[in-house]
Backbone as a printed PyTorch tensor [residue, N CA C, xyz], in Angstrom:
tensor([[[-87.8510, 115.9180,  31.0770],
         [-87.5550, 114.7260,  31.8530],
         [-87.8130, 115.0380,  33.3300]],

        [[-88.4830, 114.1500,  34.0070],
         [-88.8020, 114.3680,  35.4130],
         [-87.5940, 114.0610,  36.2940]],

        [[-87.6250, 114.5670,  37.5200],
         [-86.5450, 114.2930,  38.4730],
         [-86.4310, 112.7980,  38.7280]],

        [[-87.5810, 112.1170,  38.8050],
         [-87.5750, 110.6760,  39.0480],
         [-86.8870, 109.9450,  37.8990]],

        [[-87.1820, 110.3340,  36.6670],
         [-86.5600, 109.6930,  35.5030],
         [-85.0560, 109.9060,  35.5170]],

        [[-84.6310, 111.1440,  35.8290],
         [-83.1920, 111.4370,  35.9090],
         [-82.5270, 110.5860,  36.9910]],

        [[-83.1870, 110.4710,  38.1260],
         [-82.6480, 109.6740,  39.2280],
         [-82.4790, 108.2210,  38.8060]],

        [[-83.4830, 107.6710,  38.1170],
         [-83.4350, 106.2610,  37.7280],
         [-82.3960, 105.9750,  36.6490]],

        [[-81.9460, 107.0070,  35.9530],
         [-80.9080, 106.8140,  34.9460],
         [-79.5280, 106.6750,  35.5710]],

        [[-79.3880, 107.0720,  36.8310],
         [-78.0880, 106.9820,  37.4980],
         [-77.7780, 105.5250,  37.8350]],

        [[-76.5420, 105.1450,  37.5790],
         [-76.0850, 103.7910,  37.8770],
         [-74.7070, 103.8910,  38.5230]],

        [[-74.4210, 102.9720,  39.4270],
         [-73.1080, 102.9670,  40.0780],
         [-72.7350, 101.5470,  40.4760]],

        [[-71.4380, 101.2990,  40.4750],
         [-70.9210, 100.0090,  40.9320],
         [-69.6210, 100.2640,  41.6800]],

        [[-69.3720,  99.4590,  42.6850],
         [-68.1340,  99.5390,  43.4560],
         [-67.3870,  98.2250,  43.2830]],

        [[-66.0880,  98.3470,  43.0710],
         [-65.2520,  97.1690,  42.8470],
         [-64.2040,  97.0460,  43.9390]],

        [[-63.7860,  95.8070,  44.1690],
         [-62.7120,  95.5320,  45.1230],
         [-61.7920,  94.5120,  44.4720]],

        [[-60.4930,  94.6990,  44.6710],
         [-59.5430,  93.7380,  44.1150],
         [-58.5820,  93.2710,  45.1870]],

        [[-58.5270,  91.9690,  45.3640],
         [-57.5950,  91.3370,  46.2890],
         [-56.9070,  90.2270,  45.5060]],

        [[-55.6700,  90.4680,  45.1000],
         [-54.9540,  89.5240,  44.2390],
         [-54.7450,  88.1590,  44.8830]],

        [[-54.8200,  88.1030,  46.2100],
         [-54.6420,  86.8230,  46.8890],
         [-55.9170,  85.9900,  46.8920]],

        [[-57.0700,  86.6450,  46.7130],
         [-58.3460,  85.9320,  46.7540],
         [-59.0010,  85.7770,  45.3850]],

        [[-58.7580,  86.7360,  44.4850],
         [-59.4710,  86.7430,  43.2170],
         [-58.5200,  86.9800,  42.0480]],

        [[-58.9230,  86.4770,  40.8940],
         [-58.1400,  86.6930,  39.6830],
         [-58.4740,  88.0070,  39.0100]],

        [[-59.5620,  88.6430,  39.4500],
         [-60.0070,  89.9060,  38.8530],
         [-60.7740,  90.6890,  39.9110]],

        [[-60.9750,  92.0040,  39.6820],
         [-61.7980,  92.7730,  40.6110],
         [-63.2030,  92.1730,  40.7350]],

        [[-63.7980,  92.3610,  41.9060],
         [-65.1080,  91.7950,  42.2200],
         [-66.0920,  92.9410,  42.4780]],

        [[-67.3310,  92.7600,  42.0620],
         [-68.3740,  93.7590,  42.3070],
         [-68.8470,  93.6080,  43.7540]],

        [[-68.6720,  94.6690,  44.5490],
         [-69.0790,  94.6180,  45.9520],
         [-70.3380,  95.4410,  46.2300]],

        [[-70.7190,  96.2980,  45.2790],
         [-71.9700,  97.0570,  45.3950],
         [-72.3680,  97.5120,  43.9980]],

        [[-73.6550,  97.5300,  43.7350],
         [-74.1440,  98.0030,  42.4420],
         [-75.6090,  98.3790,  42.5910]],

        [[-76.0140,  99.3870,  41.8460],
         [-77.4130,  99.7680,  41.9110],
         [-77.7440, 100.9070,  40.9760]],

        [[-79.0410, 101.1870,  40.9260],
         [-79.5650, 102.2580,  40.0900],
         [-80.3240, 103.2370,  40.9750]],

        [[-80.5540, 104.4340,  40.4530],
         [-81.3670, 105.4070,  41.1550],
         [-80.7840, 105.8220,  42.4850]],

        [[-81.6250, 105.7550,  43.5110],
         [-81.1960, 106.1790,  44.8510],
         [-80.0350, 105.3370,  45.3650]],

        [[-80.0390, 104.0430,  45.0580],
         [-78.9320, 103.1790,  45.4870],
         [-77.6260, 103.6400,  44.8400]],

        [[-77.6630, 104.0320,  43.5790],
         [-76.4680, 104.5330,  42.8950],
         [-75.9580, 105.7930,  43.5830]],

        [[-76.8660, 106.6720,  43.9520],
         [-76.4670, 107.8910,  44.6560],
         [-75.8180, 107.5630,  45.9910]],

        [[-76.3800, 106.5970,  46.7140],
         [-75.8160, 106.2220,  48.0170],
         [-74.4260, 105.6070,  47.8710]],

        [[-74.2360, 104.7830,  46.8330],
         [-72.9240, 104.1780,  46.5910],
         [-71.8930, 105.2730,  46.3140]],

        [[-72.2640, 106.2250,  45.4530],
         [-71.3610, 107.3130,  45.0920],
         [-71.0620, 108.2050,  46.2890]],

        [[-72.0810, 108.5620,  47.0520],
         [-71.8860, 109.4080,  48.2340],
         [-70.9990, 108.7240,  49.2610]],

        [[-71.2160, 107.4380,  49.4850],
         [-70.4050, 106.6890,  50.4500],
         [-68.9460, 106.6630,  50.0190]],

        [[-68.7180, 106.4420,  48.7430],
         [-67.3450, 106.4360,  48.2350],
         [-66.6880, 107.7920,  48.4450]],

        [[-67.3830, 108.8530,  48.0870],
         [-66.8200, 110.1960,  48.2030],
         [-66.5340, 110.5550,  49.6630]],

        [[-67.4660, 110.2240,  50.5700],
         [-67.2590, 110.5100,  51.9840],
         [-66.0880, 109.7200,  52.5530]],

        [[-65.8320, 108.5410,  51.9700],
         [-64.7450, 107.6890,  52.4460],
         [-63.4190, 108.0100,  51.7730]],

        [[-63.4250, 108.9920,  50.8860],
         [-62.1970, 109.3640,  50.1990],
         [-61.8400, 108.4500,  49.0440]],

        [[-62.8040, 107.6590,  48.5970],
         [-62.5730, 106.7660,  47.4650],
         [-62.8770, 107.5440,  46.1880]],

        [[-61.9260, 107.6150,  45.2550],
         [-62.1860, 108.3430,  44.0180],
         [-63.3460, 107.7150,  43.2440]],

        [[-64.0920, 108.5620,  42.5600],
         [-65.2420, 108.1150,  41.7720],
         [-64.9360, 108.3470,  40.3070]],

        [[-65.1550, 107.3290,  39.4990],
         [-64.9270, 107.3930,  38.0520],
         [-66.2780, 107.3100,  37.3730]],

        [[-66.5500, 108.2210,  36.4520],
         [-67.8470, 108.2470,  35.7810],
         [-67.7480, 107.6640,  34.3820]],

        [[-68.5060, 106.6040,  34.1500],
         [-68.5960, 105.9730,  32.8290],
         [-69.9490, 105.2750,  32.7740]],

        [[-70.9180, 105.9210,  32.1380],
         [-72.2850, 105.3850,  32.1030],
         [-72.3740, 104.0110,  31.4600]],

        [[-71.6350, 103.8040,  30.3770],
         [-71.6960, 102.5130,  29.6800],
         [-71.1700, 101.3860,  30.5630]],

        [[-70.0330, 101.6200,  31.1920],
         [-69.4510, 100.5980,  32.0630],
         [-70.3450, 100.3600,  33.2750]],

        [[-70.8760, 101.4300,  33.8590],
         [-71.7820, 101.2850,  35.0080],
         [-73.0070, 100.4650,  34.6200]],

        [[-73.5270, 100.6740,  33.4240],
         [-74.6890,  99.9040,  32.9600],
         [-74.3670,  98.4180,  32.9070]],

        [[-73.1840,  98.0840,  32.3980],
         [-72.7830,  96.6730,  32.3360],
         [-72.5910,  96.0820,  33.7280]],

        [[-71.9040,  96.8190,  34.5980],
         [-71.5880,  96.2950,  35.9250],
         [-72.8350,  96.1230,  36.7910]],

        [[-73.8290,  97.0060,  36.6370],
         [-75.0400,  96.8830,  37.4620],
         [-75.8940,  95.6960,  37.0440]],

        [[-75.6200,  95.1190,  35.8910],
         [-76.3640,  93.9380,  35.4410],
         [-75.7590,  92.6340,  35.9580]],

        [[-74.5630,  92.7410,  36.5450],
         [-73.8840,  91.5480,  37.0430],
         [-74.2480,  91.2900,  38.5050]],

        [[-74.0060,  90.0680,  38.9490],
         [-74.3080,  89.6920,  40.3370],
         [-73.2470,  90.2340,  41.2830]],

        [[-73.6820,  90.5920,  42.5020],
         [-72.7200,  90.9890,  43.5310],
         [-71.7930,  89.8170,  43.8040]],

        [[-70.5240,  90.1150,  43.9910],
         [-69.5400,  89.0650,  44.2460],
         [-68.9410,  88.4780,  42.9860]],

        [[-69.4830,  88.8620,  41.8220],
         [-68.9690,  88.3310,  40.5530],
         [-67.6580,  89.0170,  40.1880]],

        [[-66.7370,  88.2230,  39.6330],
         [-65.5060,  88.7980,  39.1140],
         [-65.8020,  89.4910,  37.7870]],

        [[-65.0560,  90.5460,  37.5120],
         [-65.1960,  91.2670,  36.2510],
         [-64.8010,  90.3200,  35.1200]],

        [[-65.6110,  90.2190,  34.0650],
         [-65.2440,  89.3380,  32.9530],
         [-64.0480,  89.8910,  32.1710]],

        [[-63.3480,  88.9950,  31.5380],
         [-62.1440,  89.3510,  30.7980],
         [-62.3820,  90.4640,  29.7770]],

        [[-63.5610,  90.5050,  29.1990],
         [-63.8840,  91.5200,  28.1900],
         [-63.8230,  92.9400,  28.7580]],

        [[-63.9400,  93.0880,  30.0790],
         [-63.9250,  94.4120,  30.7010],
         [-62.5830,  94.7570,  31.3470]],

        [[-61.6040,  93.8470,  31.2650],
         [-60.3100,  94.0870,  31.9050],
         [-59.6820,  95.3980,  31.4600]],

        [[-59.6700,  95.6840,  30.1530],
         [-59.0110,  96.8870,  29.6590],
         [-59.6440,  98.1400,  30.2610]],

        [[-60.9740,  98.1680,  30.3210],
         [-61.6670,  99.3300,  30.8930],
         [-61.3120,  99.4930,  32.3660]],

        [[-61.2500,  98.3920,  33.0910],
         [-60.9390,  98.4520,  34.5250],
         [-59.4910,  98.8790,  34.7370]],

        [[-58.5730,  98.3890,  33.9180],
         [-57.1670,  98.7940,  34.0240],
         [-57.0510, 100.3000,  33.8060]],

        [[-57.7680, 100.8280,  32.8260],
         [-57.7260, 102.2670,  32.5660],
         [-58.2270, 103.0600,  33.7740]],

        [[-59.2210, 102.5330,  34.4620],
         [-59.7360, 103.2040,  35.6610],
         [-58.6860, 103.1800,  36.7650]],

        [[-58.0490, 102.0340,  36.9740],
         [-57.0070, 101.9570,  38.0000],
         [-55.8670, 102.9160,  37.6790]],

        [[-55.4870, 103.0140,  36.4220],
         [-54.4390, 103.9630,  36.0160],
         [-54.8970, 105.3860,  36.2910]],

        [[-56.1520, 105.6580,  35.9840],
         [-56.7380, 106.9720,  36.2450],
         [-56.6080, 107.3300,  37.7290]],

        [[-56.9040, 106.3740,  38.6040],
         [-56.8370, 106.6260,  40.0490],
         [-55.4180, 106.8360,  40.5550]],

        [[-54.4240, 106.3210,  39.8620],
         [-53.0400, 106.5130,  40.2960],
         [-52.6580, 107.9860,  40.3150]],

        [[-53.3670, 108.8080,  39.5350],
         [-53.0740, 110.2260,  39.4880],
         [-53.6840, 111.0340,  40.6180]],

        [[-54.4640, 110.4020,  41.4990],
         [-55.1270, 111.1370,  42.5710],
         [-54.1630, 111.4180,  43.7140]],

        [[-54.3300, 112.6060,  44.3170],
         [-53.4210, 113.0600,  45.3680],
         [-54.0140, 112.9590,  46.7660]],

        [[-55.3440, 112.8720,  46.8610],
         [-56.0040, 112.9120,  48.1630],
         [-56.4540, 114.3210,  48.5120]],

        [[-56.0790, 115.2880,  47.6910],
         [-56.5070, 116.6760,  47.8590],
         [-57.7730, 116.8530,  47.0180]],

        [[-58.9480, 116.9970,  47.6460],
         [-60.2130, 117.0430,  46.8920],
         [-60.2400, 118.0980,  45.7840]],

        [[-59.7050, 119.2730,  46.0480],
         [-59.7340, 120.3350,  45.0340],
         [-58.8470, 119.9920,  43.8450]],

        [[-57.6550, 119.5070,  44.1430],
         [-56.7140, 119.1280,  43.0860],
         [-57.2610, 117.9410,  42.2840]],

        [[-57.8380, 116.9790,  42.9900],
         [-58.3990, 115.8050,  42.3260],
         [-59.5930, 116.1800,  41.4460]],

        [[-60.4010, 117.1480,  41.9090],
         [-61.5340, 117.6080,  41.1050],
         [-61.0350, 118.2230,  39.8050]],

        [[-59.9920, 119.0390,  39.8880],
         [-59.4030, 119.6440,  38.6890],
         [-58.9000, 118.5640,  37.7360]],

        [[-58.2630, 117.5340,  38.2800],
         [-57.7390, 116.4480,  37.4600],
         [-58.8790, 115.6840,  36.7810]],

        [[-59.9550, 115.4210,  37.5110],
         [-61.1170, 114.7390,  36.9280],
         [-61.6870, 115.5410,  35.7670]],

        [[-61.8430, 116.8400,  35.9740],
         [-62.4010, 117.6990,  34.9320],
         [-61.4870, 117.7350,  33.7060]],

        [[-60.1900, 117.7870,  33.9390],
         [-59.2210, 117.7890,  32.8330],
         [-59.3400, 116.4900,  32.0380]],

        [[-59.3780, 115.3650,  32.7240],
         [-59.4630, 114.0660,  32.0400],
         [-60.8040, 113.8840,  31.3360]],

        [[-61.8910, 114.3900,  31.9350],
         [-63.2090, 114.3100,  31.3090],
         [-63.1990, 115.0910,  29.9920]],

        [[-62.5730, 116.2590,  30.0050],
         [-62.4630, 117.0920,  28.7960],
         [-61.6250, 116.3770,  27.7400]],

        [[-60.5410, 115.7330,  28.1750],
         [-59.6860, 114.9860,  27.2310],
         [-60.4640, 113.8490,  26.5840]],

        [[-61.2770, 113.1180,  27.3760],
         [-62.0840, 112.0250,  26.8270],
         [-63.1090, 112.5730,  25.8390]],

        [[-63.7470, 113.6940,  26.1960],
         [-64.7540, 114.2970,  25.3260],
         [-64.1080, 114.7000,  23.9960]],

        [[-62.9400, 115.3050,  24.0540],
         [-62.2320, 115.7200,  22.8370],
         [-61.8280, 114.5160,  22.0010]],

        [[-61.3950, 113.4400,  22.6440],
         [-60.9930, 112.2330,  21.9220],
         [-62.1890, 111.6130,  21.2170]],

        [[-63.3520, 111.6270,  21.8510],
         [-64.5470, 111.0570,  21.2540],
         [-65.0540, 111.8730,  20.0740]],

        [[-64.8650, 113.1850,  20.1230],
         [-65.3690, 114.0370,  19.0510],
         [-64.4050, 114.1070,  17.8670]],

        [[-63.2040, 113.5610,  18.0220],
         [-62.2080, 113.5890,  16.9300],
         [-62.4990, 112.5590,  15.8730]]])
């Protein structure tokens, strides 16, 4: 697989939730390839936790910017918000937590 192909497989979406304005989280950024990398880098530099889920990212990048998350994706989004509640703001500690949870998901899928 070429570097270009690997780059184009990357997908990212950024969500925002304001309960006073919207009934569900809204897509504020989405893209593939280099745009996905920029979204992820911007989030990380800003201290925003990053959650990796290729399937969900694929769905979200197909939606329009400003669109509310459809009801069918609520459970997945709630799980992500719960996941973020465990973050401390300490990059090293948060990295360990991400790796632990990634391993738990991998084990659950292989069971």
